[in-house]
C-alpha positions as semicolon CSV with decimal commas, in nm:
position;residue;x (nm);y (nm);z (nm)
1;X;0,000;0,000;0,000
2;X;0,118;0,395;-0,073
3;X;0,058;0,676;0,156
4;X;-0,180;0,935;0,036
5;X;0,017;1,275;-0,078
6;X;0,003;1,522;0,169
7;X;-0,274;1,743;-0,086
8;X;-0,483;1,448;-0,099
9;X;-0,446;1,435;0,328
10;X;-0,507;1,787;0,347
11;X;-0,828;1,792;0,115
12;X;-0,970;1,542;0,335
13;X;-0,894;1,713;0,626
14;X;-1,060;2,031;0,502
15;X;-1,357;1,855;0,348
16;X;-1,428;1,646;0,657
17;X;-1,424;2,001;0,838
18;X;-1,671;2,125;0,606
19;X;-1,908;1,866;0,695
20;X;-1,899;1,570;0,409
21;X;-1,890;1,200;0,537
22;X;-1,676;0,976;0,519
23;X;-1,815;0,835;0,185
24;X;-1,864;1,180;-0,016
25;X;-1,457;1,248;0,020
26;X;-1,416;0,930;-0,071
27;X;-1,596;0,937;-0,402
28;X;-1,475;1,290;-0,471
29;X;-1,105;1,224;-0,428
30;X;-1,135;0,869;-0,579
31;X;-0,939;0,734;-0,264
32;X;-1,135;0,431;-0,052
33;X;-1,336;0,498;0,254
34;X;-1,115;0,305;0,455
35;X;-0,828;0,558;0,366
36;X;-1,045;0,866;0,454
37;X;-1,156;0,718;0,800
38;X;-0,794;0,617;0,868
39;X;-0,658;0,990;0,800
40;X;-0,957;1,148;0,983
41;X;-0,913;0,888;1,313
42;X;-0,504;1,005;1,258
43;X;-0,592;1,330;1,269
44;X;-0,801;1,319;1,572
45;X;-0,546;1,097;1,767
46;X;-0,216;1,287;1,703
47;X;-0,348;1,655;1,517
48;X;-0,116;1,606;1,306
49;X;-0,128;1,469;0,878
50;X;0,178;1,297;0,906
51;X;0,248;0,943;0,942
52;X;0,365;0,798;1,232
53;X;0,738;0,685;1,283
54;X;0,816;0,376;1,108
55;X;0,885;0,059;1,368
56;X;1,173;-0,177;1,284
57;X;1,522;-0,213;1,263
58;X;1,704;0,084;1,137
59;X;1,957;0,082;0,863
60;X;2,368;-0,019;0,982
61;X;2,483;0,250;0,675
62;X;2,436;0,588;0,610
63;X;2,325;0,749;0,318
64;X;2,690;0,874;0,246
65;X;2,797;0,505;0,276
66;X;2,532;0,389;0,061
67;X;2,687;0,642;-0,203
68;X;3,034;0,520;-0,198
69;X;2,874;0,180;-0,242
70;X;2,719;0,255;-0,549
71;X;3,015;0,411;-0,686
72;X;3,238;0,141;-0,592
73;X;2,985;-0,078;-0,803
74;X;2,976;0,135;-1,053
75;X;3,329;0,234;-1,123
76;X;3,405;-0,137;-1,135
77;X;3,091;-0,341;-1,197
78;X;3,294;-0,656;-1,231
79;X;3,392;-0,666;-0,862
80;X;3,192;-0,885;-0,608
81;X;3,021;-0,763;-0,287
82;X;3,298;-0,876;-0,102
83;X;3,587;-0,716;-0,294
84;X;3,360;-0,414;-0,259
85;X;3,355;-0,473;0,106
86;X;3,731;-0,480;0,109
87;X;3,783;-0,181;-0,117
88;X;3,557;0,077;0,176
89;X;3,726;0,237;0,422
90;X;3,818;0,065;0,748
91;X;3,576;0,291;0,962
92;X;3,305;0,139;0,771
93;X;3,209;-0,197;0,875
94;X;2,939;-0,362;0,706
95;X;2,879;-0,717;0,539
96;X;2,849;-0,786;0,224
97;X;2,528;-0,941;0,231
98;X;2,384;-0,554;0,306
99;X;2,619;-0,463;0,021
100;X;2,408;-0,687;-0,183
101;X;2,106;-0,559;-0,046
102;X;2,153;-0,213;-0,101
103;X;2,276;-0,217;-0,415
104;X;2,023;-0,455;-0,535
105;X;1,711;-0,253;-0,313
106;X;1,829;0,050;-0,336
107;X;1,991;0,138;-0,667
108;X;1,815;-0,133;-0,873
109;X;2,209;-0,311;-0,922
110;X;2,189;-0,672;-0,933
111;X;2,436;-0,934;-0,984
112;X;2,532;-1,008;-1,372
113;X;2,793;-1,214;-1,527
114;X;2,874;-1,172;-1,922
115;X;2,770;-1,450;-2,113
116;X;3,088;-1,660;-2,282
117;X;3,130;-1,609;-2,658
118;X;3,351;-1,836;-2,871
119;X;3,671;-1,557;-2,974
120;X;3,679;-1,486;-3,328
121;X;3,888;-1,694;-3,587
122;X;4,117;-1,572;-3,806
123;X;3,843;-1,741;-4,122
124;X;3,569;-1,568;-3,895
125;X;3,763;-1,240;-3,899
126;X;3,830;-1,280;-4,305
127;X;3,484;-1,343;-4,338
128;X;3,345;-1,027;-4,177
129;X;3,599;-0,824;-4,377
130;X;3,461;-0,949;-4,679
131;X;3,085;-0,904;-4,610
132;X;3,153;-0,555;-4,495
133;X;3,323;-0,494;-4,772
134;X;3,058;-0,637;-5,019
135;X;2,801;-0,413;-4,798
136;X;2,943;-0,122;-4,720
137;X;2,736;0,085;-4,975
């Protein structure tokens, strides 16, 4: 599930203040009725739009360290998580499973191998020179 933007949040707000139910906001913002009666009951609990704090375990790396990982993959996308791991500083300490995890969750980088290609013959090499030469206008 998304969050509602905050204009959607605020419309309701102002809408449920002007006296339309639950079901009206609904159908005129095209958002669900559960989703209006969950903003209005936030509202009344905490006064506030905004969602509450997230629970769970925070992140072990900072944003800054989640940069250098990404550049570190992306300078040399060859290298594996745990040359990566070697290759950051010594002040940062983190595994490279969440190296893994953050490049693959975070930027979208996932592990890829290039496929193996039989190398070129000297007949195959002969043979290209000729059909580019046969083709070339």
């Amino acid at each position: 599930m998304c969050e509602l933007q905050i204009s959607v949040l605020a419309q309701i707000s102002i809408l449920k203040e002007e006296g339309y139910t639950e079901r009206s906001i609904a159908e005129r913002l095209s958002v669900s009725k559960t989703a209006v009666h969950n903003t209005i009951t936030r509202l009344q609990q905490t006064g506030s739009l905004t969602s509450r704090k997230r629970s769970g375990r925070p992140k072990c790396t900072s944003m800054q360290t989640d940069r250098l990982i990404q550049r570190t993959c992306t300078n040399s996308p060859m290298s594996s998580s745990t040359v990566i791991q070697h290759n950051l500083p010594s002040s940062v300490t983190v595994s490279s499973r969440t190296i893994r995890q953050r490049l693959s969750s975070d930027f979208n980088l996932h592990a890829w191998r290039p496929s193996i290609k039989p190398r070129l013959s000297a007949k195959n090499i002969k043979d290209r020179i000729a059909f580019y030469q046969k083709h070339k206008d």
